[in-house]
Short mmCIF file of C-alpha atoms in Angstrom, two decimals:
data_model
loop_
_atom_site.label_atom_id
_atom_site.label_comp_id
_atom_site.label_asym_id
_atom_site.label_seq_id
_atom_site.Cartn_x
_atom_site.Cartn_y
_atom_site.Cartn_z
CA MET A 1107 3.77 52.76 -84.90
CA ASP A 1108 2.84 51.74 -88.38
CA GLY A 1109 -0.22 52.73 -90.33
CA GLY A 1110 -2.83 50.26 -91.49
CA ASN A 1111 -4.07 48.99 -94.80
CA SER A 1112 -6.16 51.62 -96.48
CA GLY A 1113 -9.88 51.13 -96.29
CA ASP A 1114 -12.50 52.42 -98.64
CA GLY A 1115 -12.94 56.15 -99.12
CA ALA A 1116 -11.29 58.84 -101.17
CA ALA A 1117 -8.32 60.95 -100.21
CA GLY A 1118 -8.82 63.30 -97.30
CA SER A 1119 -7.33 66.64 -96.38
CA SER A 1120 -3.60 67.00 -96.18
CA SER A 1121 -1.12 69.05 -94.17
CA SER A 1122 2.43 68.59 -92.98
CA PRO A 1123 3.22 65.57 -90.76
CA LEU A 1124 3.21 66.06 -87.02
CA GLY A 1125 6.08 68.33 -86.12
CA GLY A 1126 7.99 67.17 -89.17
CA ALA A 1127 9.14 64.10 -87.31
CA PRO A 1128 9.69 60.73 -89.00
CA PRO A 1129 6.82 58.24 -88.60
CA SER A 1130 5.80 56.50 -85.40
CA GLY A 1131 7.67 58.32 -82.68
CA GLY A 1132 10.29 55.81 -83.57
CA THR A 1133 13.68 55.35 -82.03
CA SER A 1134 15.22 58.74 -81.37
CA SER A 1135 14.45 61.77 -79.27
CA THR A 1136 13.08 63.57 -82.32
CA GLY A 1137 10.82 60.86 -83.58
CA GLY A 1138 13.15 58.31 -85.08
CA THR A 1139 12.32 55.87 -87.82
CA ASP A 1140 9.54 53.49 -88.59
CA GLY A 1141 9.46 49.94 -89.78
CA PRO A 1142 7.81 48.82 -93.02
CA GLY A 1143 4.27 47.73 -93.47
CA PRO A 1144 0.83 48.57 -92.07
CA SER A 1145 -0.40 47.62 -88.62
CA GLY A 1146 -4.05 48.27 -89.23
CA GLY A 1147 -4.76 45.27 -91.40
CA VAL A 1148 -8.31 44.96 -92.66
CA SER A 1149 -9.95 48.35 -92.74
CA SER A 1150 -12.56 49.19 -90.15
CA GLY A 1151 -14.39 50.92 -92.97
CA GLY A 1152 -14.58 54.29 -94.58
CA ALA A 1153 -15.47 57.37 -92.58
CA THR A 1154 -16.49 60.92 -93.22
CA VAL A 1155 -14.21 63.23 -91.30
CA ALA A 1156 -14.06 66.83 -90.23
CA SER A 1157 -11.37 68.46 -88.12
CA GLY A 1158 -12.36 69.87 -84.77
CA GLY A 1159 -9.23 71.97 -84.51
CA GLN A 1160 -7.13 72.13 -81.39
CA PRO A 1161 -8.86 71.12 -78.14
CA SER A 1162 -9.52 74.03 -75.83
CA GLY A 1163 -8.22 72.15 -72.82
CA GLY A 1164 -4.68 72.00 -74.11
CA GLY A 1165 -2.24 69.21 -73.60
CA LEU A 1166 -2.21 65.65 -74.84
CA SER A 1167 -2.00 63.61 -71.66
CA ASN A 1168 -4.47 61.47 -69.74
CA ARG A 1169 -7.35 62.14 -72.11
CA GLY A 1170 -6.86 65.92 -72.00
CA GLY A 1171 -8.03 67.49 -75.23
CA ALA A 1172 -9.73 64.42 -76.64
CA GLU A 1173 -13.10 66.10 -76.28
CA PRO A 1174 -14.12 69.44 -77.74
CA SER A 1175 -14.22 70.98 -74.25
CA GLY A 1176 -10.67 70.05 -73.43
CA GLY A 1177 -11.16 66.35 -72.90
CA THR A 1178 -11.85 64.13 -69.99
CA SER A 1179 -9.72 62.93 -67.13
CA ASN A 1180 -9.60 59.17 -66.64
CA ARG A 1181 -12.92 58.81 -68.44
CA GLY A 1182 -14.52 61.63 -66.48
CA GLY A 1183 -15.82 64.70 -68.21
CA ALA A 1184 -17.47 62.86 -71.05
CA ARG A 1185 -20.79 63.61 -69.42
CA SER A 1186 -22.22 66.89 -68.23
CA SER A 1187 -21.59 68.06 -64.67
CA GLY A 1188 -23.88 65.45 -63.25
CA GLY A 1189 -27.13 67.37 -63.62
CA THR A 1190 -28.52 69.81 -61.09
CA GLY A 1191 -30.71 69.14 -58.15
CA PRO A 1192 -33.12 71.83 -56.98
CA GLY A 1193 -31.52 73.92 -54.24
CA GLY A 1194 -28.50 71.74 -53.74
CA GLY A 1195 -28.48 69.24 -50.92
CA THR A 1196 -29.97 65.93 -51.89
CA SER A 1197 -31.05 66.24 -55.50
CA ALA A 1198 -34.53 65.32 -56.63
CA THR A 1199 -33.03 63.75 -59.69
CA GLY A 1200 -29.94 62.30 -58.09
CA GLY A 1201 -29.35 58.94 -56.53
CA THR A 1202 -30.67 56.67 -59.24
CA SER A 1203 -30.31 56.55 -62.97
CA ALA A 1204 -33.30 58.10 -64.73
CA ASN A 1205 -32.65 56.50 -68.11
CA CYS A 1206 -30.91 53.23 -67.51
CA THR A 1207 -30.25 51.77 -70.94
CA ASP A 1208 -28.15 49.08 -72.52
CA ILE A 1209 -24.90 50.24 -74.07
CA VAL A 1210 -23.21 47.36 -75.87
CA PRO A 1211 -19.46 47.05 -75.16
CA PRO A 1212 -17.44 48.20 -78.19
CA GLY A 1213 -17.08 45.55 -80.89
CA ASN A 1214 -19.86 43.28 -79.64
CA ASP A 1215 -23.22 42.30 -81.08
CA SER A 1216 -25.62 42.59 -78.15
CA CYS A 1217 -25.91 42.73 -74.38
CA ALA A 1218 -27.34 39.23 -74.44
CA ASN A 1219 -23.71 38.17 -74.81
CA ALA A 1220 -22.96 39.81 -71.47
CA VAL A 1221 -25.24 37.30 -69.73
CA GLU A 1222 -24.23 34.33 -71.90
CA TRP A 1223 -20.52 34.87 -71.38
CA GLY A 1224 -20.70 35.91 -67.73
CA TRP A 1225 -19.66 39.51 -68.28
CA CYS A 1226 -22.20 41.06 -65.91
CA THR A 1227 -19.99 40.42 -62.88
CA ALA A 1228 -16.67 41.25 -64.59
CA ASP A 1229 -14.75 44.23 -63.26
CA TRP A 1230 -14.26 45.76 -66.71
CA ILE A 1231 -17.94 45.79 -67.68
CA GLY A 1232 -18.58 49.08 -65.84
CA ASP A 1233 -21.94 50.53 -66.91
CA TYR A 1234 -22.18 48.63 -70.18
CA CYS A 1235 -25.35 46.50 -70.52
CA ALA A 1236 -26.79 47.96 -67.31
CA ALA A 1237 -30.40 47.01 -68.09
CA THR A 1238 -29.69 43.44 -69.25
CA CYS A 1239 -27.37 42.85 -66.30
CA GLY A 1240 -30.02 44.10 -63.85
CA ARG A 1241 -28.17 47.14 -62.56
CA CYS A 1242 -30.86 49.75 -63.26
CA GLY A 1243 -31.88 51.73 -60.23
CA SER A 1244 -28.55 51.42 -58.47
CA THR A 1245 -27.59 54.53 -56.57
CA SER A 1246 -25.14 56.88 -58.17
CA SER A 1247 -22.55 59.08 -56.56
CA GLY A 1248 -24.37 62.20 -57.72
CA GLY A 1249 -27.32 63.75 -55.92
CA THR A 1250 -25.60 65.68 -53.15
CA GLY A 1251 -23.81 68.99 -52.93
CA SER A 1252 -24.63 72.60 -53.55
CA GLY A 1253 -26.79 72.47 -56.59
CA THR A 1254 -24.36 70.55 -58.77
CA GLY A 1255 -25.37 67.02 -57.92
CA GLY A 1256 -28.18 65.06 -59.49
CA SER A 1257 -28.24 62.40 -62.09
CA ALA A 1258 -25.72 62.16 -64.90
CA THR A 1259 -27.03 63.60 -68.15
CA GLY A 1260 -27.76 60.39 -70.01
CA GLY A 1261 -28.49 58.09 -67.11
CA GLY A 1262 -26.11 55.55 -65.68
CA SER A 1263 -23.92 56.12 -62.67
CA ALA A 1264 -22.39 59.52 -62.06
CA SER A 1265 -18.81 59.83 -60.92
CA PRO A 1266 -17.22 62.91 -59.36
CA THR A 1267 -15.66 63.75 -62.72
CA GLY A 1268 -18.75 63.45 -64.86
CA GLY A 1269 -19.86 59.87 -65.11
CA THR A 1270 -18.99 56.92 -67.29
CA GLY A 1271 -20.64 54.25 -69.31
CA SER A 1272 -24.25 54.19 -70.34
CA GLY A 1273 -24.83 57.76 -71.41
CA ASN A 1274 -26.93 58.96 -74.30
CA LEU A 1275 -24.58 61.60 -75.69
CA SER A 1276 -24.65 62.22 -79.41
CA VAL A 1277 -23.40 64.72 -81.98
CA PRO A 1278 -24.89 65.76 -85.33
CA ARG A 1279 -23.65 63.89 -88.38
CA LEU A 1280 -21.25 65.79 -90.61
CA ASN A 1281 -22.46 67.77 -93.59
CA GLY A 1282 -19.89 68.12 -96.34
CA GLY A 1283 -17.08 66.23 -94.63
CA GLN A 1284 -14.26 64.56 -96.53
CA GLN A 1285 -13.89 60.84 -97.16
CA ALA A 1286 -11.28 58.90 -95.18
CA SER A 1287 -10.39 55.35 -94.24
CA THR A 1288 -9.79 53.78 -90.84
CA THR A 1289 -7.60 50.96 -89.58
CA ARG A 1290 -6.51 49.94 -86.09
CA TYR A 1291 -3.37 49.30 -84.06
CA TRP A 1292 -1.94 49.08 -80.56
CA ASP A 1293 1.83 48.65 -80.62
CA CYS A 1294 2.51 49.64 -76.98
CA CYS A 1295 5.16 52.12 -78.20
CA LYS A 1296 5.73 55.67 -77.05
CA PRO A 1297 3.64 57.80 -79.45
CA SER A 1298 5.19 60.49 -81.61
CA CYS A 1299 3.34 63.27 -79.77
CA ALA A 1300 5.02 62.24 -76.50
CA TRP A 1301 8.13 64.12 -77.63
CA ARG A 1302 7.94 67.81 -76.80
CA ALA A 1303 9.58 68.69 -80.12
CA ASN A 1304 6.61 67.14 -81.92
CA ALA A 1305 3.84 68.52 -79.70
CA GLY A 1306 3.55 71.89 -81.42
CA GLY A 1307 4.01 73.98 -78.29
CA LYS A 1308 1.52 71.96 -76.21
CA ASN A 1309 2.32 69.58 -73.40
CA PRO A 1310 3.43 66.25 -74.88
CA ALA A 1311 1.38 63.11 -74.43
CA THR A 1312 2.28 61.21 -71.28
CA THR A 1313 3.89 57.81 -71.49
CA CYS A 1314 3.89 55.04 -68.92
CA GLY A 1315 5.90 52.22 -67.48
CA LYS A 1316 5.28 48.59 -68.34
CA ASP A 1317 2.16 48.53 -66.14
CA GLY A 1318 0.45 51.05 -68.43
CA ASN A 1319 -0.49 53.36 -65.53
CA SER A 1320 2.60 54.75 -63.81
CA THR A 1321 3.97 57.69 -65.80
CA VAL A 1322 7.59 58.06 -66.86
CA GLY A 1323 9.56 61.16 -67.79
CA GLU A 1324 9.02 62.69 -71.21
CA ASP A 1325 12.63 62.04 -72.15
CA ALA A 1326 12.38 58.31 -71.40
CA ARG A 1327 13.50 56.08 -74.22
CA ASN A 1328 10.86 54.52 -76.48
CA ALA A 1329 10.00 50.96 -75.43
CA CYS A 1330 10.16 50.00 -79.11
CA GLU A 1331 13.92 50.36 -78.76
CA SER A 1332 15.89 47.73 -76.91
CA GLY A 1333 16.05 48.78 -73.28
CA GLY A 1334 13.42 51.51 -73.66
CA THR A 1335 11.07 52.17 -70.74
CA ALA A 1336 8.37 54.47 -72.24
CA PHE A 1337 5.21 52.62 -73.28
CA GLN A 1338 1.76 53.64 -74.49
CA CYS A 1339 -0.43 54.31 -71.43
CA ASN A 1340 -3.72 52.51 -70.85
CA TRP A 1341 -5.48 55.88 -71.05
CA GLY A 1342 -5.32 55.47 -74.84
CA VAL A 1343 -8.20 53.00 -74.97
CA PRO A 1344 -11.39 54.11 -76.75
CA TRP A 1345 -14.56 54.60 -74.69
CA GLN A 1346 -18.25 54.87 -75.44
CA VAL A 1347 -20.51 57.70 -74.24
CA GLY A 1348 -23.70 56.97 -76.17
CA PRO A 1349 -25.32 54.30 -78.35
CA SER A 1350 -23.63 55.75 -81.46
CA LEU A 1351 -20.82 57.90 -80.05
CA SER A 1352 -17.34 57.02 -78.83
CA TYR A 1353 -14.10 58.84 -78.13
CA GLY A 1354 -10.55 57.69 -78.72
CA TYR A 1355 -7.09 58.37 -80.15
CA VAL A 1356 -5.48 57.90 -83.54
CA ALA A 1357 -2.30 58.00 -85.53
CA PHE A 1358 -2.79 60.47 -88.39
CA ASN A 1359 -0.25 62.00 -90.75
CA SER A 1360 -2.17 65.02 -92.04
CA GLY A 1361 -2.70 67.09 -88.92
CA GLY A 1362 -0.85 68.36 -85.88
CA CYS A 1363 -0.51 66.72 -82.47
CA GLY A 1364 -3.63 67.23 -80.38
CA THR A 1365 -5.95 68.00 -83.31
CA CYS A 1366 -9.41 66.48 -82.91
CA TYR A 1367 -11.56 64.98 -85.66
CA GLN A 1368 -15.08 63.65 -86.02
CA LEU A 1369 -15.35 60.35 -87.88
CA ASP A 1370 -18.81 59.36 -89.15
CA PHE A 1371 -19.03 55.72 -90.21
CA PRO A 1372 -21.49 54.28 -92.79
CA ASN A 1373 -23.15 52.15 -90.06
CA GLY A 1374 -24.38 55.28 -88.27
CA LYS A 1375 -21.68 55.30 -85.60
CA THR A 1376 -19.56 58.36 -84.83
CA MET A 1377 -16.18 58.64 -83.14
CA ILE A 1378 -14.39 61.76 -81.90
CA VAL A 1379 -10.64 61.19 -81.98
CA GLN A 1380 -7.46 63.06 -81.10
CA ALA A 1381 -4.21 62.66 -83.04
CA ILE A 1382 -1.32 61.52 -80.83
CA ASN A 1383 0.83 59.60 -83.31
CA ILE A 1384 1.88 59.24 -86.94
CA GLY A 1385 2.77 56.22 -89.05
CA ALA A 1386 3.38 54.64 -92.43
CA MET A 1387 -0.05 55.14 -93.99
CA SER A 1388 -1.78 57.43 -96.45
CA GLY A 1389 -2.70 60.97 -95.50
CA SER A 1390 -6.42 60.17 -95.46
CA ASN A 1391 -6.10 57.15 -93.17
CA PHE A 1392 -6.87 57.29 -89.45
CA ASP A 1393 -5.25 54.44 -87.53
CA LEU A 1394 -7.44 53.94 -84.45
CA LEU A 1395 -5.68 53.09 -81.18
CA ILE A 1396 -7.47 49.90 -80.05
CA PRO A 1397 -6.05 47.16 -77.79
CA GLY A 1398 -5.74 44.00 -79.88
CA GLY A 1399 -5.76 46.02 -83.09
CA GLY A 1400 -2.38 44.76 -84.29
CA VAL A 1401 1.11 45.25 -82.85
CA GLY A 1402 2.62 46.34 -86.16
CA ALA A 1403 6.28 46.53 -87.04
CA MET A 1404 7.22 48.62 -83.99
CA ASN A 1405 6.07 46.11 -81.40
CA ALA A 1406 6.64 46.75 -77.69
CA CYS A 1407 3.68 44.62 -76.61
CA THR A 1408 5.26 41.20 -77.00
CA GLN A 1409 8.85 42.20 -77.94
CA ASN A 1410 11.45 44.69 -76.70
CA GLY A 1411 10.20 44.72 -73.14
CA ALA A 1412 7.07 42.63 -73.61
CA MET A 1413 4.49 44.90 -71.97
CA TRP A 1414 1.86 42.15 -72.26
CA GLY A 1415 4.16 39.20 -71.73
CA ASN A 1416 3.62 35.96 -73.62
CA VAL A 1417 0.12 36.48 -75.06
CA ASP A 1418 -1.45 35.88 -78.44
CA ALA A 1419 -1.58 39.37 -79.97
CA GLY A 1420 -3.25 38.19 -83.16
CA VAL A 1421 -2.14 38.98 -86.69
CA GLN A 1422 0.72 41.46 -86.64
CA HIS A 1423 -1.05 43.89 -88.98
CA GLY A 1424 -4.73 43.71 -88.04
CA GLY A 1425 -4.80 42.00 -84.65
CA PHE A 1426 -7.70 40.01 -83.31
CA LEU A 1427 -10.17 40.94 -86.02
CA ALA A 1428 -7.74 39.88 -88.73
CA SER A 1429 -7.24 36.58 -86.86
CA CYS A 1430 -10.92 35.83 -86.27
CA GLY A 1431 -12.74 37.55 -89.11
CA PRO A 1432 -16.36 38.41 -88.23
CA ASN A 1433 -16.49 35.74 -85.49
CA MET A 1434 -17.26 37.89 -82.43
CA SER A 1435 -17.01 34.98 -80.04
CA CYS A 1436 -13.46 34.33 -81.25
CA ILE A 1437 -12.53 38.01 -80.87
CA THR A 1438 -14.00 38.15 -77.37
CA ASP A 1439 -12.05 35.06 -76.36
CA MET A 1440 -8.83 36.60 -77.64
CA CYS A 1441 -9.56 39.81 -75.74
CA ARG A 1442 -10.27 37.87 -72.56
CA ASN A 1443 -7.18 35.67 -72.89
CA ALA A 1444 -4.92 38.67 -73.50
CA PHE A 1445 -6.48 41.25 -71.16
CA GLY A 1446 -8.72 39.38 -68.74
CA SER A 1447 -6.86 40.80 -65.75
CA ASN A 1448 -6.63 44.35 -67.17
CA ALA A 1449 -10.02 46.06 -66.96
CA ALA A 1450 -9.00 49.09 -69.03
CA LEU A 1451 -7.60 47.13 -71.97
CA MET A 1452 -10.41 44.59 -71.82
CA ALA A 1453 -13.06 47.29 -72.11
CA GLY A 1454 -11.17 48.98 -74.97
CA CYS A 1455 -10.69 45.68 -76.76
#
């Protein structure tokens, strides 16, 4: 993948590139080469960043290690264990959400849009905009079991792996962090950290077939090469766990595979990210993995296997936001047209 245009912010910390491999995961078993030019386009803004070190859960696949506690599995684990009910059995606090709140889908202005644009009944909406869409009070899957049931920590529905959607998780803002810039991309390519040689002794990131879900062998050829079958998996989409907190993945040149970072943005939002790729950008730039963020020079989304088929992927370096500017209705329409049948990518977009 390629890095993005640098945003505002001073230079950040530096260390050797991931595993010493050439940028982007590229076209060979050791990382290969990268094409010219940024994929991030217009910067998402400056961010204050601090490294969280290596995740204690190990590994780089299926959201493992993206969170400080070792990450979540398929969006589970971002919440606590589901709360505790007195004495086990049917929990006094289980069954219904205690603090049903509105969590706006990433990149949108308000939950009023969910009603206006008919999102409330869409499969991808999940627990976003629960109050506005009238889903408060719905039963959760927590509330039973031997003292480990109950309601999910921040409200919303609880899943067996920890709950998703409208939580109220937060982390303290950084004190003394370094300045960095952020851009965005989603090139559908096999990430650099999917090669064992680049993974620094950890399990490499998993890669998927063209459907974005079925895994392929770690030695599978990068889909950015002609005839390659290893694509970026849908697990790479960002996800929100609180009004101001999200998790996700990045390409970053100044830290090792699997290293986690906290990004504090000037607008009060925070994102915890894990490095799974590298690219052609400055050492202080974090290129956020976001569907519709720009296919870049190493494009497996609409070329070399066409993971998405014949869709409008937006501006090559910058994606939907670069195509639409601040027009959220335009961006939403592009997301829907490209990913309307893919709940995971739609939510991430």
